[in-house]
CSV table of C-alpha atoms in Angstrom, one decimal:
chain,number,residue,atom,x,y,z
A,208,SER,CA,-35.4,-12.0,17.9
A,209,SER,CA,-32.7,-12.8,15.4
A,210,GLY,CA,-29.9,-12.1,18.0
A,211,ILE,CA,-31.4,-14.7,20.5
A,212,ASN,CA,-31.9,-17.3,17.7
A,213,ALA,CA,-28.3,-16.9,16.6
A,214,GLU,CA,-27.0,-17.2,20.1
A,215,TRP,CA,-28.7,-20.3,21.3
A,216,PRO,CA,-26.4,-22.9,19.6
A,217,LEU,CA,-23.3,-21.3,21.1
A,218,ARG,CA,-24.3,-21.4,24.8
A,219,PRO,CA,-24.4,-25.2,25.1
A,220,GLY,CA,-21.2,-25.5,23.0
A,221,GLU,CA,-19.2,-23.3,25.4
A,222,LYS,CA,-20.5,-25.0,28.5
A,223,SER,CA,-20.6,-28.6,27.4
A,224,SER,CA,-17.9,-30.9,28.7
A,225,ASP,CA,-18.3,-33.4,25.9
A,226,GLU,CA,-16.0,-32.8,23.0
A,227,LYS,CA,-18.4,-34.5,20.5
A,228,THR,CA,-21.0,-32.0,21.5
A,229,ARG,CA,-18.7,-29.1,20.9
A,230,CYS,CA,-17.6,-30.5,17.5
A,231,ASN,CA,-21.3,-30.9,16.5
A,232,ILE,CA,-22.0,-27.3,17.5
A,233,MET,CA,-19.1,-26.1,15.2
A,234,ILE,CA,-20.6,-28.1,12.3
A,235,LEU,CA,-24.0,-26.7,13.0
A,236,LEU,CA,-22.7,-23.1,13.0
A,237,HIS,CA,-21.0,-23.8,9.7
A,238,ASP,CA,-24.3,-24.8,8.1
A,239,LEU,CA,-26.1,-21.8,9.6
A,240,ILE,CA,-23.6,-19.3,8.3
A,241,ILE,CA,-23.8,-20.8,4.9
A,242,ARG,CA,-27.6,-20.4,5.0
A,243,PHE,CA,-27.8,-17.1,6.9
A,244,PRO,CA,-24.4,-15.3,6.5
A,245,ASN,CA,-25.6,-11.9,7.6
A,246,LEU,CA,-27.4,-13.3,10.7
A,247,LEU,CA,-24.3,-14.8,12.3
A,248,VAL,CA,-21.7,-12.4,11.1
A,249,ASN,CA,-21.2,-11.0,14.6
A,250,TRP,CA,-20.7,-14.4,16.1
A,251,THR,CA,-17.6,-15.5,14.1
A,252,GLY,CA,-15.4,-14.5,17.0
A,253,LYS,CA,-17.0,-17.4,19.0
A,254,ILE,CA,-15.9,-19.8,16.3
A,255,TYR,CA,-12.4,-18.5,16.5
A,256,ALA,CA,-12.4,-19.0,20.2
A,257,ARG,CA,-12.7,-22.7,19.8
A,258,LEU,CA,-9.2,-22.7,18.3
A,259,SER,CA,-7.8,-22.6,21.9
A,260,ASP,CA,-10.0,-25.5,23.0
A,261,VAL,CA,-8.3,-28.1,25.2
A,262,SER,CA,-9.5,-30.9,22.9
A,263,VAL,CA,-7.5,-31.6,19.8
A,264,LYS,CA,-10.6,-32.9,18.0
A,265,VAL,CA,-12.5,-29.7,18.6
A,266,ARG,CA,-9.5,-27.6,17.4
A,267,SER,CA,-9.2,-29.6,14.2
A,268,THR,CA,-12.9,-29.4,13.5
A,269,THR,CA,-12.8,-25.7,14.0
A,270,ILE,CA,-9.9,-25.3,11.6
A,271,ARG,CA,-11.8,-27.3,9.0
A,272,VAL,CA,-14.9,-25.1,9.5
A,273,LEU,CA,-13.0,-21.9,9.2
A,274,THR,CA,-11.1,-23.1,6.2
A,275,ASN,CA,-14.3,-23.8,4.3
A,276,LEU,CA,-16.0,-20.6,5.4
A,277,ILE,CA,-13.0,-18.3,4.6
A,278,LEU,CA,-12.0,-19.8,1.3
A,279,ASN,CA,-15.7,-19.5,0.1
A,280,ASP,CA,-15.8,-15.9,1.2
A,281,MET,CA,-18.5,-16.5,3.8
A,282,VAL,CA,-16.4,-15.1,6.7
A,283,LYS,CA,-14.1,-12.1,6.6
A,284,VAL,CA,-10.4,-12.9,7.1
A,285,LYS,CA,-9.4,-9.8,9.0
A,286,GLY,CA,-9.9,-9.5,12.7
A,287,ASN,CA,-9.3,-12.9,14.2
A,288,ILE,CA,-6.9,-14.4,11.7
A,289,SER,CA,-4.0,-14.1,14.1
A,290,GLU,CA,-5.6,-16.8,16.3
A,291,LEU,CA,-5.6,-19.1,13.3
A,292,ALA,CA,-1.9,-18.2,12.5
A,293,GLY,CA,-1.0,-19.1,16.1
A,294,CYS,CA,-2.1,-22.7,15.3
A,295,LEU,CA,1.1,-23.0,13.2
A,296,GLU,CA,2.9,-23.6,16.5
A,297,ASP,CA,0.3,-25.9,18.0
A,298,GLU,CA,1.6,-28.8,20.0
A,299,ASP,CA,-0.3,-31.3,17.9
A,300,PRO,CA,1.3,-32.0,14.5
A,301,LYS,CA,-2.1,-32.6,12.9
A,302,ILE,CA,-3.3,-29.1,13.9
A,303,ARG,CA,0.0,-27.6,12.4
A,304,SER,CA,-0.6,-29.5,9.2
A,305,LEU,CA,-4.2,-28.4,8.8
A,306,THR,CA,-3.2,-24.8,9.5
A,307,LYS,CA,-0.4,-24.8,6.9
A,308,MET,CA,-2.8,-26.3,4.4
A,309,PHE,CA,-5.2,-23.4,5.1
A,310,PHE,CA,-2.5,-20.7,4.5
A,311,THR,CA,-1.3,-22.4,1.4
A,312,GLU,CA,-4.8,-22.3,-0.1
A,313,LEU,CA,-5.3,-18.8,1.1
A,314,SER,CA,-2.1,-17.7,-0.7
A,315,LYS,CA,-3.6,-18.6,-4.0
A,316,LYS,CA,-5.9,-15.7,-3.7
A,317,SER,CA,-4.3,-12.4,-4.8
A,318,ASN,CA,-3.0,-10.3,-1.9
A,319,ALA,CA,-5.0,-12.3,0.7
A,320,ILE,CA,-2.1,-13.0,3.1
A,321,TYR,CA,-0.5,-9.6,2.4
A,322,ASN,CA,-3.7,-7.9,3.5
A,323,VAL,CA,-3.7,-9.6,6.9
A,324,MET,CA,0.0,-9.7,7.6
A,325,ALA,CA,0.2,-6.4,9.5
A,326,ASP,CA,-2.7,-7.5,11.8
A,327,ILE,CA,-1.1,-10.9,12.4
A,328,ILE,CA,2.2,-9.2,13.4
A,329,SER,CA,0.7,-6.7,15.7
A,330,HIS,CA,-1.5,-9.2,17.5
A,331,LEU,CA,1.2,-12.0,17.9
A,332,SER,CA,3.9,-9.5,19.0
A,333,ASP,CA,1.7,-8.4,21.9
A,334,PRO,CA,3.2,-9.9,25.1
A,335,GLU,CA,-0.4,-10.4,26.4
A,336,THR,CA,-1.0,-13.2,23.8
A,337,GLY,CA,1.5,-15.4,25.6
A,338,ARG,CA,3.5,-16.3,22.4
A,339,SER,CA,7.2,-16.7,23.0
A,340,LYS,CA,9.8,-15.0,20.8
A,341,ASP,CA,10.8,-18.4,19.2
A,342,GLN,CA,7.2,-19.2,18.4
A,343,PHE,CA,6.6,-15.8,16.9
A,344,GLN,CA,9.7,-16.0,14.7
A,345,SER,CA,8.8,-19.5,13.5
A,346,ILE,CA,5.3,-18.3,12.5
A,347,MET,CA,6.7,-15.3,10.7
A,348,LYS,CA,9.3,-17.2,8.8
A,349,TYR,CA,6.5,-19.4,7.3
A,350,LEU,CA,4.1,-16.6,6.5
A,351,PHE,CA,6.7,-14.3,4.9
A,352,GLU,CA,7.4,-17.0,2.3
A,353,PHE,CA,4.2,-15.9,0.6
A,354,ILE,CA,5.3,-12.3,0.3
A,355,ASP,CA,7.1,-12.6,-3.0
A,356,LYS,CA,6.2,-9.4,-4.9
A,357,ASP,CA,8.2,-6.2,-4.8
A,358,LYS,CA,5.2,-4.0,-4.4
A,359,GLN,CA,3.9,-6.0,-1.5
A,360,ALA,CA,7.3,-5.8,0.2
A,361,GLU,CA,7.5,-2.0,-0.4
A,362,SER,CA,4.1,-1.4,1.1
A,363,LEU,CA,4.7,-3.7,4.0
A,364,VAL,CA,8.0,-1.9,4.9
A,365,GLU,CA,6.1,1.4,5.3
A,366,LYS,CA,3.4,-0.2,7.4
A,367,LEU,CA,5.9,-1.9,9.8
A,368,CYS,CA,7.9,1.3,10.1
A,369,HIS,CA,4.9,3.2,11.3
A,370,ARG,CA,4.1,0.4,13.8
A,371,PHE,CA,7.3,1.3,15.7
A,372,ARG,CA,5.6,4.4,17.0
A,373,ALA,CA,2.8,2.4,18.6
A,374,THR,CA,5.1,-0.1,20.4
A,375,ARG,CA,5.1,-0.2,24.2
A,376,CYS,CA,8.1,-2.5,25.0
A,377,ASP,CA,11.4,-3.8,23.8
A,378,ARG,CA,9.8,-7.2,22.8
A,379,GLN,CA,7.7,-5.4,20.1
A,380,TRP,CA,10.8,-3.6,18.8
A,381,HIS,CA,12.6,-6.9,18.3
A,382,ASP,CA,9.6,-8.6,16.6
A,383,LEU,CA,9.0,-5.7,14.2
A,384,SER,CA,12.7,-5.4,13.2
A,385,PHE,CA,12.9,-9.2,12.8
A,386,CYS,CA,9.9,-9.1,10.4
A,387,LEU,CA,11.6,-6.4,8.4
A,388,SER,CA,14.7,-8.5,8.1
A,389,LEU,CA,12.6,-11.3,6.5
A,390,LEU,CA,11.7,-9.3,3.5
A,391,SER,CA,13.6,-9.2,0.2
A,392,TYR,CA,14.7,-5.7,-0.6
A,393,SER,CA,14.8,-3.9,-3.9
A,394,GLU,CA,16.1,-0.3,-4.5
A,395,LYS,CA,12.6,1.1,-4.0
A,396,SER,CA,11.8,-0.8,-0.8
A,397,LEU,CA,15.2,0.1,0.7
A,398,LYS,CA,14.7,3.8,-0.1
A,399,LYS,CA,11.3,3.5,1.6
A,400,LEU,CA,13.0,2.1,4.7
A,401,LEU,CA,15.5,4.9,4.6
A,402,ASP,CA,12.8,7.6,4.2
A,403,ASN,CA,11.0,6.3,7.3
A,404,ILE,CA,14.1,6.2,9.6
A,405,ALA,CA,12.4,8.8,11.8
A,406,CYS,CA,10.0,6.1,13.0
A,407,TYR,CA,12.6,3.8,14.4
A,408,HIS,CA,15.9,5.7,14.8
A,409,ASP,CA,15.5,5.9,18.6
A,410,LYS,CA,15.2,2.1,18.7
A,411,LEU,CA,18.5,1.5,17.0
A,412,SER,CA,20.3,1.9,20.3
A,413,ASP,CA,19.1,-1.6,21.1
A,414,SER,CA,21.6,-4.2,20.1
A,415,GLU,CA,19.1,-6.7,18.8
A,416,VAL,CA,17.2,-4.2,16.7
A,417,TYR,CA,20.5,-2.9,15.3
A,418,GLY,CA,21.5,-6.5,14.5
A,419,ASN,CA,18.3,-7.1,12.5
A,420,PHE,CA,18.9,-3.9,10.5
A,421,THR,CA,22.5,-5.0,9.6
A,422,VAL,CA,21.0,-8.2,8.3
A,423,ILE,CA,18.8,-6.0,6.1
A,424,VAL,CA,21.8,-4.2,4.7
A,425,GLU,CA,23.6,-7.5,3.9
A,426,LYS,CA,20.5,-8.9,2.1
A,427,ALA,CA,20.0,-5.6,0.2
A,428,ARG,CA,23.5,-5.8,-1.2
A,429,LYS,CA,22.5,-8.8,-3.3
A,430,ASN,CA,19.7,-6.9,-5.2
A,431,VAL,CA,20.4,-3.2,-4.8
A,432,LYS,CA,23.0,-1.8,-7.3
A,433,SER,CA,23.2,1.7,-5.9
A,434,GLU,CA,26.2,1.7,-3.6
A,435,ASP,CA,25.5,5.3,-2.6
A,436,LEU,CA,22.0,4.3,-1.2
A,437,LEU,CA,23.5,1.4,0.7
A,438,ASN,CA,26.3,3.4,2.1
A,439,ASP,CA,24.0,6.2,3.1
A,440,PHE,CA,21.6,3.8,4.9
A,441,GLU,CA,24.4,2.0,6.6
A,442,THR,CA,26.1,5.2,7.8
A,443,LYS,CA,22.8,6.5,9.3
A,444,LEU,CA,22.2,3.2,11.0
A,445,ARG,CA,25.6,3.3,12.6
A,446,PHE,CA,25.2,6.9,13.6
A,447,CYS,CA,21.8,6.4,15.3
A,448,HIS,CA,23.2,3.3,17.1
A,449,ASP,CA,26.3,5.1,18.4
A,450,LYS,CA,24.4,8.3,19.3
A,451,GLY,CA,21.6,6.4,21.1
A,452,GLY,CA,24.0,4.1,22.8
A,453,GLY,CA,26.1,6.9,24.3
A,454,ASP,CA,25.2,9.3,27.0
A,455,GLY,CA,21.7,9.7,25.6
A,456,SER,CA,21.9,13.5,25.8
A,457,ALA,CA,21.1,13.9,22.1
A,458,GLY,CA,17.4,14.5,21.5
A,459,THR,CA,15.3,13.3,18.6
A,460,ASP,CA,15.3,16.6,16.8
A,461,GLU,CA,19.0,16.9,17.1
A,462,ILE,CA,19.6,13.4,15.7
A,463,LEU,CA,17.3,14.0,12.8
A,464,SER,CA,18.9,17.3,12.0
A,465,GLN,CA,22.4,15.8,12.1
A,466,MET,CA,21.2,12.9,9.8
A,467,LYS,CA,19.9,15.4,7.2
A,468,GLU,CA,23.4,16.9,7.0
A,469,MET,CA,24.8,13.4,6.5
A,470,ILE,CA,23.0,12.7,3.2
A,471,ILE,CA,25.4,11.5,0.7
A,472,LYS,CA,24.8,13.1,-2.6
A,473,PRO,CA,25.1,10.7,-5.5
A,474,PRO,CA,27.3,11.7,-8.4
A,475,PRO,CA,25.4,13.4,-11.3
A,476,PRO,CA,24.3,11.0,-14.0
A,477,PRO,CA,26.5,11.0,-17.1
A,478,THR,CA,25.1,13.3,-19.7
A,479,LYS,CA,24.6,12.3,-23.3
A,480,GLN,CA,27.4,13.2,-25.7
A,481,THR,CA,25.6,15.9,-27.6
A,482,ARG,CA,28.6,17.9,-28.5
A,483,SER,CA,29.9,17.6,-32.0
A,484,ARG,CA,33.4,16.4,-32.9
A,485,ALA,CA,34.4,19.9,-33.8
A,486,LYS,CA,33.8,21.1,-30.3
A,487,LYS,CA,35.7,18.1,-28.8
A,488,LYS,CA,38.6,18.8,-31.1
A,489,LYS,CA,38.5,22.5,-30.0
A,490,GLU,CA,38.7,21.5,-26.4
A,491,SER,CA,41.6,19.2,-27.0
A,492,SER,CA,43.4,22.0,-28.9
A,493,SER,CA,43.0,24.3,-25.9
A,494,GLU,CA,44.9,21.8,-23.8
A,495,GLY,CA,48.0,22.0,-25.9
A,496,GLU,CA,47.2,19.8,-28.8
A,497,GLU,CA,47.3,20.9,-32.4
A,498,ASP,CA,44.2,22.6,-33.9
A,499,VAL,CA,42.3,20.4,-36.3
A,500,GLU,CA,39.6,21.8,-38.4
A,501,PRO,CA,36.3,20.2,-37.9
A,502,VAL,CA,35.1,18.0,-40.6
A,503,ASN,CA,31.5,18.4,-41.6
A,504,ARG,CA,30.3,14.8,-42.3
A,505,THR,CA,26.7,15.7,-43.0
A,506,LYS,CA,25.5,14.4,-46.3
A,507,ARG,CA,23.9,16.9,-48.6
A,508,PRO,CA,21.0,15.7,-50.6
A,509,PRO,CA,21.8,15.4,-54.4
A,510,THR,CA,20.4,18.2,-56.5
A,511,ARG,CA,18.2,17.2,-59.3
A,512,GLY,CA,19.5,17.5,-62.8
A,513,MET,CA,23.1,17.9,-61.7
A,514,SER,CA,25.7,15.2,-62.2
A,515,LYS,CA,28.8,14.7,-60.2
A,516,ARG,CA,31.8,16.6,-61.6
A,517,LYS,CA,35.0,14.8,-62.1
A,518,PRO,CA,38.3,16.4,-61.3
A,519,PRO,CA,40.3,17.5,-64.3
A,520,PRO,CA,43.0,15.0,-65.2
A,521,SER,CA,46.6,15.8,-64.4
A,522,SER,CA,49.3,16.1,-67.0
A,523,GLU,CA,50.9,13.0,-65.8
A,524,GLU,CA,47.9,10.8,-66.3
A,525,SER,CA,47.3,9.0,-69.6
A,526,ASP,CA,45.0,10.4,-72.2
A,527,ASP,CA,42.7,7.5,-71.9
A,528,ASP,CA,40.9,9.2,-69.1
A,529,LEU,CA,40.1,12.3,-71.1
A,530,GLU,CA,36.5,13.0,-72.1
A,531,LEU,CA,35.5,14.5,-75.4
A,532,PRO,CA,33.2,17.5,-75.5
A,533,ASN,CA,29.6,16.9,-76.4
A,534,ILE,CA,29.4,17.6,-80.1
A,535,HIS,CA,26.1,16.1,-81.1
A,536,ASN,CA,24.6,19.5,-81.6
A,537,SER,CA,27.3,20.4,-84.1
A,538,ALA,CA,26.9,17.0,-85.7
A,539,GLU,CA,23.2,17.6,-86.4
A,540,SER,CA,24.1,20.8,-88.1
A,541,THR,CA,26.8,19.4,-90.3
A,542,GLY,CA,25.0,16.1,-91.3
A,543,ASP,CA,27.2,13.2,-92.4
A,544,ASP,CA,30.4,15.1,-91.6
A,545,SER,CA,29.9,14.3,-87.9
A,546,GLU,CA,32.4,11.4,-88.2
A,547,ASP,CA,35.1,13.9,-88.9
A,548,PHE,CA,35.0,14.9,-85.2
A,549,GLU,CA,35.9,11.5,-83.8
A,550,VAL,CA,39.4,11.6,-82.5
A,551,SER,CA,41.4,8.5,-81.7
A,552,ILE,CA,43.3,9.3,-78.5
A,553,LYS,CA,44.2,5.8,-77.5
A,554,GLY,CA,47.8,4.9,-77.4
A,555,SER,CA,49.1,8.4,-77.2
A,556,GLY,CA,50.7,8.7,-73.8
A,557,ARG,CA,52.3,12.1,-74.4
A,558,ALA,CA,51.9,14.6,-71.6
A,559,GLY,CA,50.5,18.0,-72.3
A,560,ARG,CA,48.9,17.0,-75.6
A,561,LYS,CA,46.4,19.6,-76.7
A,562,LYS,CA,42.9,18.8,-77.8
A,563,ALA,CA,41.8,19.4,-81.3
A,564,PRO,CA,40.0,22.8,-81.7
A,565,ALA,CA,36.2,22.5,-81.9
A,566,PRO,CA,34.8,23.3,-85.4
A,567,ALA,CA,32.7,26.3,-86.0
A,568,LYS,CA,28.9,26.0,-86.1
A,569,SER,CA,28.6,27.9,-89.3
A,570,LYS,CA,27.0,26.0,-92.2
A,571,SER,CA,28.8,28.0,-94.9
A,572,LYS,CA,32.3,26.7,-94.0
A,573,PRO,CA,32.8,23.0,-94.5
A,574,VAL,CA,34.7,21.0,-92.1
A,575,THR,CA,38.3,20.3,-93.1
A,576,SER,CA,39.5,16.8,-93.4
A,577,GLY,CA,42.7,17.4,-91.6
A,578,ARG,CA,42.0,14.7,-89.1
A,579,ARG,CA,41.4,12.1,-91.8
A,580,THR,CA,44.9,12.6,-92.9
A,581,ARG,CA,46.2,12.2,-89.4
A,582,ARG,CA,44.2,9.0,-88.9
A,583,SER,CA,45.4,7.7,-92.2
A,584,ARG,CA,48.9,8.3,-91.1
């Protein structure tokens, strides 16, 4: 059957004492997976198992095989990727270099490392894997350098917060809180961390967990501009730490109910200045200032056919600014005598001088030449 045919190259590879034979078996499996990917998909775990081989040559060959298969999408990344991440702390520098090269190439694919980060953390933080705390932190520091997007950090915060409920020992609390402290926080991610405080509030009594969260607050101050959000988060952290570190009589429900009452309400945002100047001046007058009539500064559209009216001249102004009435209609009726109505008003600076009376429009009465005599004078 297909299962037996797929299994036969693995049996001598696991039992052989010769490292060359084990290396050749890994190369053979690589070629078979390239040719029959669906046939050997269930045996990829056997390939990952060679990462813990005692021979450095076998481990390096296995890393090269997995690098080629994963980057060419022949093998799924999820599941056993944590074993490959553990090679970042291998005792041999060549193995560490090959593993870093793999993750560097994997990071070039969009969201590839982000998608497996939660699985790597949960597997490596398990005490049964045998990884020390220093090794775990060194691996996480390297991998978290590839989490550089705000949306990835925001989603990863929520995933890690829910992981607190599945923890079984203090070591896992320390590892998860350390991973949270490695992220860069924006206002949205910090609010997400605050909204999920119910997942980890009972762990804040531990001094190391509380220390990692204080590191988060200090890092968030560089990017988060909302002081109310920072103060609210810091106040609740301190409250949970002090409450859990006391006599321990306060239950979870009691602590959560008390934290809801501690919510710091931010000041209302400033409203737009929609009030007119007239209302502002009315309010100022009610406080003891003098009343000032509002000035309507809205411009009215000009009316068609209407010209701007000029104010009448005062008696003290010169007669040069006076305007003569329109007499063209009368000039047409009188013919050549229209010149009789031209009045020379320049040079007469007398105040209160009266205008010459307008002539009658009747054709029967000729226009007098009284003004000619005055001009001649």
